[in-house]
mmCIF file of C-alpha atoms and ligand atoms in Angstrom:
data_model
loop_
_atom_site.group_PDB
_atom_site.id
_atom_site.type_symbol
_atom_site.label_atom_id
_atom_site.label_comp_id
_atom_site.label_asym_id
_atom_site.label_seq_id
_atom_site.Cartn_x
_atom_site.Cartn_y
_atom_site.Cartn_z
ATOM 1 C CA MET A 1 0.000 0.000 0.000
ATOM 2 C CA GLU A 2 2.398 2.652 -1.278
ATOM 3 C CA ILE A 3 -0.285 5.315 -1.393
ATOM 4 C CA LEU A 4 -1.279 4.759 2.254
ATOM 5 C CA LYS A 5 2.315 5.082 3.404
ATOM 6 C CA SER A 6 2.953 8.256 1.444
ATOM 7 C CA LEU A 7 -0.312 9.815 2.644
ATOM 8 C CA GLU A 8 0.502 8.950 6.251
ATOM 9 C CA LYS A 9 3.854 10.613 5.883
ATOM 10 C CA GLU A 10 2.354 13.733 4.344
ATOM 11 C CA LEU A 11 -0.316 13.957 7.052
ATOM 12 C CA SER A 12 2.053 13.421 9.946
ATOM 13 C CA ALA A 13 3.924 16.585 8.978
ATOM 14 C CA TYR A 14 0.667 18.425 9.734
ATOM 15 C CA LYS A 15 -0.344 16.205 12.680
ATOM 16 C CA ALA A 16 -3.533 15.393 10.770
ATOM 17 C CA GLN A 17 -5.351 12.057 10.701
ATOM 18 C CA LEU A 18 -6.581 10.036 7.755
ATOM 19 C CA VAL A 19 -10.213 8.971 7.432
ATOM 20 C CA ALA A 20 -10.211 6.287 4.723
ATOM 21 C CA VAL A 21 -13.530 6.777 2.908
ATOM 22 C CA SER A 22 -14.605 3.254 1.982
ATOM 23 C CA LYS A 23 -18.168 3.907 0.742
ATOM 24 C CA THR A 24 -19.185 1.557 -2.103
ATOM 25 C CA LYS A 25 -15.964 -0.449 -1.608
ATOM 26 C CA PRO A 26 -16.073 -4.125 -0.613
ATOM 27 C CA VAL A 27 -15.064 -5.544 2.749
ATOM 28 C CA SER A 28 -11.979 -7.113 1.134
ATOM 29 C CA ALA A 29 -10.651 -3.692 0.111
ATOM 30 C CA ILE A 30 -11.139 -2.377 3.656
ATOM 31 C CA GLN A 31 -9.457 -5.460 5.138
ATOM 32 C CA GLU A 32 -6.460 -4.825 2.909
ATOM 33 C CA LEU A 33 -6.018 -1.278 4.242
ATOM 34 C CA TYR A 34 -6.652 -2.539 7.769
ATOM 35 C CA ASP A 35 -3.866 -5.076 7.355
ATOM 36 C CA ALA A 36 -1.608 -2.227 6.283
ATOM 37 C CA GLY A 37 -2.398 -0.464 9.581
ATOM 38 C CA GLN A 38 -5.312 1.859 8.822
ATOM 39 C CA ARG A 39 -7.984 1.977 11.570
ATOM 40 C CA ILE A 40 -10.256 4.947 10.807
ATOM 41 C CA PHE A 41 -12.825 4.389 8.059
ATOM 42 C CA GLY A 42 -15.600 6.698 6.864
ATOM 43 C CA GLU A 43 -18.926 5.692 5.339
ATOM 44 C CA ASN A 44 -21.901 7.718 4.159
ATOM 45 C CA ARG A 45 -24.797 5.230 4.216
ATOM 46 C CA VAL A 46 -26.131 3.653 7.388
ATOM 47 C CA GLN A 47 -27.034 0.260 5.978
ATOM 48 C CA GLU A 48 -23.650 -0.198 4.351
ATOM 49 C CA LEU A 49 -21.926 0.984 7.515
ATOM 50 C CA VAL A 50 -23.782 -1.530 9.683
ATOM 51 C CA GLU A 51 -23.035 -4.413 7.328
ATOM 52 C CA LYS A 52 -19.342 -3.567 7.190
ATOM 53 C CA GLU A 53 -19.112 -3.093 10.936
ATOM 54 C CA ASN A 54 -20.500 -6.588 11.381
ATOM 55 C CA ALA A 55 -18.055 -8.138 8.936
ATOM 56 C CA LEU A 56 -14.794 -6.455 9.924
ATOM 57 C CA PRO A 57 -12.452 -6.307 12.956
ATOM 58 C CA LYS A 58 -13.898 -4.668 16.071
ATOM 59 C CA ASP A 59 -11.063 -2.222 16.597
ATOM 60 C CA ILE A 60 -11.960 -0.254 13.473
ATOM 61 C CA GLN A 61 -13.089 3.300 14.271
ATOM 62 C CA TRP A 62 -16.143 3.776 12.064
ATOM 63 C CA GLN A 63 -17.063 7.356 11.248
ATOM 64 C CA MET A 64 -20.204 8.677 9.587
ATOM 65 C CA ILE A 65 -19.446 11.325 6.970
ATOM 66 C CA GLY A 66 -22.709 11.543 5.007
ATOM 67 C CA ARG A 67 -26.120 13.003 5.632
ATOM 68 C CA LEU A 68 -27.693 11.149 8.552
ATOM 69 C CA GLN A 69 -31.443 10.780 8.913
ATOM 70 C CA THR A 70 -32.716 10.935 12.481
ATOM 71 C CA ASN A 71 -34.614 7.655 12.138
ATOM 72 C CA LYS A 72 -31.365 5.815 11.363
ATOM 73 C CA VAL A 73 -29.263 7.009 14.275
ATOM 74 C CA LYS A 74 -30.290 4.057 16.420
ATOM 75 C CA GLN A 75 -28.656 1.598 13.998
ATOM 76 C CA ILE A 76 -25.181 3.037 14.516
ATOM 77 C CA ALA A 77 -25.428 4.400 18.079
ATOM 78 C CA SER A 78 -23.746 1.430 19.745
ATOM 79 C CA PHE A 79 -20.503 1.601 17.801
ATOM 80 C CA ILE A 80 -20.050 4.836 15.848
ATOM 81 C CA ASP A 81 -16.757 6.568 16.700
ATOM 82 C CA LEU A 82 -17.482 10.027 15.258
ATOM 83 C CA ILE A 83 -20.337 11.626 13.339
ATOM 84 C CA HIS A 84 -18.932 14.318 11.025
ATOM 85 C CA SER A 85 -22.233 15.382 9.542
ATOM 86 C CA VAL A 86 -24.375 16.881 12.308
ATOM 87 C CA ASP A 87 -26.381 19.552 10.522
ATOM 88 C CA SER A 88 -29.395 20.234 12.760
ATOM 89 C CA GLU A 89 -30.425 20.511 16.395
ATOM 90 C CA ARG A 90 -32.985 17.804 15.817
ATOM 91 C CA LEU A 91 -30.300 15.353 14.725
ATOM 92 C CA LEU A 92 -28.116 16.255 17.683
ATOM 93 C CA LEU A 93 -31.006 15.602 20.091
ATOM 94 C CA GLU A 94 -31.641 12.210 18.537
ATOM 95 C CA ILE A 95 -27.944 11.270 18.738
ATOM 96 C CA ASN A 96 -27.962 12.277 22.402
ATOM 97 C CA LYS A 97 -31.052 10.179 23.066
ATOM 98 C CA ARG A 98 -29.668 7.078 21.376
ATOM 99 C CA ALA A 99 -26.260 7.504 22.987
ATOM 100 C CA LYS A 100 -27.947 7.668 26.363
ATOM 101 C CA MET A 101 -29.786 4.427 25.687
ATOM 102 C CA GLU A 102 -26.417 2.844 24.863
ATOM 103 C CA ASP A 103 -24.905 4.363 28.008
ATOM 104 C CA ARG A 104 -22.191 6.150 26.064
ATOM 105 C CA VAL A 105 -21.116 9.542 24.769
ATOM 106 C CA ILE A 106 -20.999 10.002 20.997
ATOM 107 C CA ASP A 107 -18.462 12.377 19.489
ATOM 108 C CA CYS A 108 -19.823 14.728 16.839
ATOM 109 C CA LEU A 109 -18.683 17.464 14.482
ATOM 110 C CA LEU A 110 -20.903 20.320 13.376
ATOM 111 C CA GLN A 111 -21.097 20.448 9.603
ATOM 112 C CA PHE A 112 -20.936 23.915 8.061
ATOM 113 C CA PHE A 113 -22.150 25.118 4.739
ATOM 114 C CA ILE A 114 -19.067 26.718 3.176
ATOM 115 C CA ALA A 115 -19.471 25.890 -0.525
ATOM 116 C CA GLU A 116 -21.171 27.740 -3.311
ATOM 117 C CA GLU A 117 -23.243 24.689 -4.251
ATOM 118 C CA SER A 118 -26.659 24.558 -2.663
ATOM 119 C CA THR A 119 -26.589 20.742 -2.772
ATOM 120 C CA LYS A 120 -24.178 20.731 0.144
ATOM 121 C CA GLN A 121 -25.608 20.987 3.606
ATOM 122 C CA GLY A 122 -24.683 22.319 7.012
ATOM 123 C CA PHE A 123 -25.176 25.035 9.601
ATOM 124 C CA SER A 124 -24.541 28.691 9.004
ATOM 125 C CA PHE A 125 -22.309 30.340 11.585
ATOM 126 C CA GLU A 126 -25.293 32.131 13.133
ATOM 127 C CA GLU A 127 -27.298 28.927 13.451
ATOM 128 C CA ALA A 128 -24.431 27.190 15.211
ATOM 129 C CA GLN A 129 -23.951 30.140 17.526
ATOM 130 C CA SER A 130 -27.564 30.052 18.644
ATOM 131 C CA LEU A 131 -27.521 26.268 19.020
ATOM 132 C CA LEU A 132 -24.424 26.343 21.227
ATOM 133 C CA LYS A 133 -25.988 28.992 23.471
ATOM 134 C CA SER A 134 -29.338 27.269 23.818
ATOM 135 C CA PRO A 135 -30.359 25.649 27.130
ATOM 136 C CA VAL A 136 -31.393 22.537 25.205
ATOM 137 C CA TYR A 137 -27.886 22.026 23.841
ATOM 138 C CA LEU A 138 -26.283 22.812 27.188
ATOM 139 C CA SER A 139 -28.361 20.097 28.842
ATOM 140 C CA LEU A 140 -27.148 17.307 26.532
ATOM 141 C CA GLN A 141 -25.015 14.816 28.450
ATOM 142 C CA ASN A 142 -24.407 12.107 25.873
ATOM 143 C CA ILE A 143 -22.883 13.977 22.952
ATOM 144 C CA ARG A 144 -19.568 15.757 22.743
ATOM 145 C CA ILE A 145 -18.861 18.315 20.036
ATOM 146 C CA LYS A 146 -15.278 17.797 18.911
ATOM 147 C CA GLY A 147 -15.073 20.354 16.139
ATOM 148 C CA VAL A 148 -16.292 21.244 12.667
ATOM 149 C CA MET A 149 -16.605 19.711 9.212
ATOM 150 C CA GLY A 150 -17.113 21.166 5.763
ATOM 151 C CA MET A 151 -16.900 20.475 2.056
ATOM 152 C CA ALA A 152 -15.500 22.988 -0.383
ATOM 153 C CA THR A 153 -17.040 23.754 -3.753
ATOM 154 C CA PHE A 154 -16.145 21.239 -6.457
ATOM 155 C CA THR A 155 -14.092 23.532 -8.675
ATOM 156 C CA SER A 156 -10.603 23.770 -10.144
ATOM 157 C CA ASN A 157 -10.348 27.297 -8.744
ATOM 158 C CA HIS A 158 -7.785 26.789 -5.960
ATOM 159 C CA ASP A 159 -8.194 30.286 -4.557
ATOM 160 C CA GLN A 160 -11.870 29.682 -4.007
ATOM 161 C CA VAL A 161 -11.322 26.288 -2.360
ATOM 162 C CA ARG A 162 -8.602 27.727 -0.165
ATOM 163 C CA SER A 163 -10.771 30.609 0.956
ATOM 164 C CA GLU A 164 -13.650 28.255 1.811
ATOM 165 C CA PHE A 165 -11.310 26.134 3.930
ATOM 166 C CA ALA A 166 -9.933 29.271 5.570
ATOM 167 C CA ARG A 167 -13.482 30.296 6.417
ATOM 168 C CA LEU A 168 -14.152 26.965 8.089
ATOM 169 C CA ARG A 169 -11.002 27.348 10.095
ATOM 170 C CA GLY A 170 -12.146 30.833 11.108
ATOM 171 C CA ILE A 171 -15.472 29.410 12.244
ATOM 172 C CA PHE A 172 -13.638 26.771 14.267
ATOM 173 C CA GLU A 173 -11.430 29.362 15.974
ATOM 174 C CA GLN A 174 -14.342 31.613 16.816
ATOM 175 C CA LEU A 175 -16.507 28.805 18.205
ATOM 176 C CA LYS A 176 -13.589 27.524 20.216
ATOM 177 C CA ALA A 177 -12.941 30.939 21.737
ATOM 178 C CA GLU A 178 -16.601 31.591 22.547
ATOM 179 C CA HIS A 179 -17.983 28.206 23.488
ATOM 180 C CA PHE A 180 -15.141 25.793 24.220
ATOM 181 C CA PRO A 181 -12.358 27.903 25.735
ATOM 182 C CA GLU A 182 -11.479 25.407 28.455
ATOM 183 C CA SER A 183 -12.266 22.266 26.511
ATOM 184 C CA GLY A 184 -9.447 19.976 25.508
ATOM 185 C CA HIS A 185 -11.856 18.165 23.193
ATOM 186 C CA PHE A 186 -12.791 20.837 20.666
ATOM 187 C CA THR A 187 -9.834 20.131 18.417
ATOM 188 C CA GLU A 188 -10.967 18.827 15.033
ATOM 189 C CA ILE A 189 -11.358 20.457 11.635
ATOM 190 C CA SER A 190 -12.568 17.850 9.146
ATOM 191 C CA MET A 191 -11.846 19.146 5.661
ATOM 192 C CA GLY A 192 -10.160 17.946 2.498
ATOM 193 C CA MET A 193 -10.891 15.063 0.108
ATOM 194 C CA SER A 194 -8.837 13.340 -2.610
ATOM 195 C CA GLY A 195 -8.848 16.371 -4.884
ATOM 196 C CA ASP A 196 -8.240 19.142 -2.366
ATOM 197 C CA TYR A 197 -6.646 17.683 0.758
ATOM 198 C CA ALA A 198 -3.282 19.416 0.209
ATOM 199 C CA LEU A 199 -4.989 22.825 0.343
ATOM 200 C CA ALA A 200 -7.019 21.710 3.363
ATOM 201 C CA LEU A 201 -3.869 20.715 5.253
ATOM 202 C CA GLU A 202 -2.301 24.085 4.537
ATOM 203 C CA GLU A 203 -5.432 25.735 5.914
ATOM 204 C CA GLY A 204 -5.384 23.758 9.155
ATOM 205 C CA SER A 205 -7.261 20.502 8.576
ATOM 206 C CA THR A 206 -6.853 17.870 11.303
ATOM 207 C CA LEU A 207 -8.916 15.131 9.612
ATOM 208 C CA VAL A 208 -8.844 14.513 5.876
ATOM 209 C CA ARG A 209 -11.498 12.275 4.323
ATOM 210 C CA ILE A 210 -9.935 10.432 1.414
ATOM 211 C CA GLY A 211 -11.670 7.871 -0.777
ATOM 212 C CA SER A 212 -10.786 7.600 -4.444
ATOM 213 C CA LEU A 213 -7.093 8.321 -4.004
ATOM 214 C CA LEU A 214 -6.819 5.269 -1.723
ATOM 215 C CA PHE A 215 -9.352 2.880 -3.227
ATOM 216 C CA GLY A 216 -9.605 3.985 -6.854
ATOM 217 C CA THR A 217 -12.616 5.657 -8.407
ATOM 218 C CA ARG A 218 -16.054 4.550 -7.277
ATOM 219 C CA ASN A 219 -18.629 2.687 -9.348
ATOM 220 C CA TYR A 220 -22.066 3.730 -8.243
ATOM 221 C CA HIS A 221 -24.758 1.212 -8.896
HETATM 222 C C1 LIG B 1 -17.129 10.561 -0.719
HETATM 223 C C2 LIG B 1 -16.750 11.568 0.301
HETATM 224 C C3 LIG B 1 -15.403 11.881 0.552
HETATM 225 C C4 LIG B 1 -14.239 11.276 -0.201
HETATM 226 O O1 LIG B 1 -14.228 11.680 -1.533
HETATM 227 P P1 LIG B 1 -12.976 11.363 -2.495
HETATM 228 O O2 LIG B 1 -13.028 12.443 -3.499
HETATM 229 O O3 LIG B 1 -13.231 10.015 -3.069
HETATM 230 O O4 LIG B 1 -11.750 11.391 -1.675
HETATM 231 C C5 LIG B 1 -15.124 12.821 1.550
HETATM 232 N N1 LIG B 1 -16.109 13.389 2.260
HETATM 233 C C6 LIG B 1 -17.414 13.120 2.045
HETATM 234 C C7 LIG B 1 -18.437 13.810 2.864
HETATM 235 C C8 LIG B 1 -17.767 12.206 1.060
HETATM 236 O O5 LIG B 1 -19.068 11.949 0.853
#
């Protein structure tokens, strides 16, 4: 796994971690990366995530990176390591409820809308601000917000992508200063994919989500 080794080396210079995005890829392909030492895998569909979790080693840290429907949270609540894609208060409340039933705390990232494309989802800065101040949020005992996530516009314009990543980093810094000043846990900025991770690292990413570069291009069916 030459590509895994060279990515790990590149990331370690930035103290960033690799989320291997294995969506649509078979268990055998994940096992191969696992055998080469990779432990963090990202998926974007609940059913696929549950099936893979059942089939693969238990020390894999499974992370949810795609849009999560509230009625599916219960299927992943017992094992999910990190949910990158929290985009509403309603979803956060449901995660808290299901985590409580499992007697655990689930780590989450708040997803922000930073791209030009309206197909991408997430909070605005103002929405997140009001959520983090609300008594409802402050009463939640079974979730822990570890940072932020975002996806840049799909464009070859590097200046635009860089400025969107810089904005996400700005949001992270501001939320940290206002809402998590004492917290040692609010540390993560999830940004960067196969096509733009180098820019994301330069702009302060701590978690890059890489699929096609590791596994080859995806065949959707
Ligand atoms: C698919 C996906 C990725 C990985 O995309 P690649 O371009 O294959 O690296 C990263 N983040 C999210 C949210 C995704 O859905």
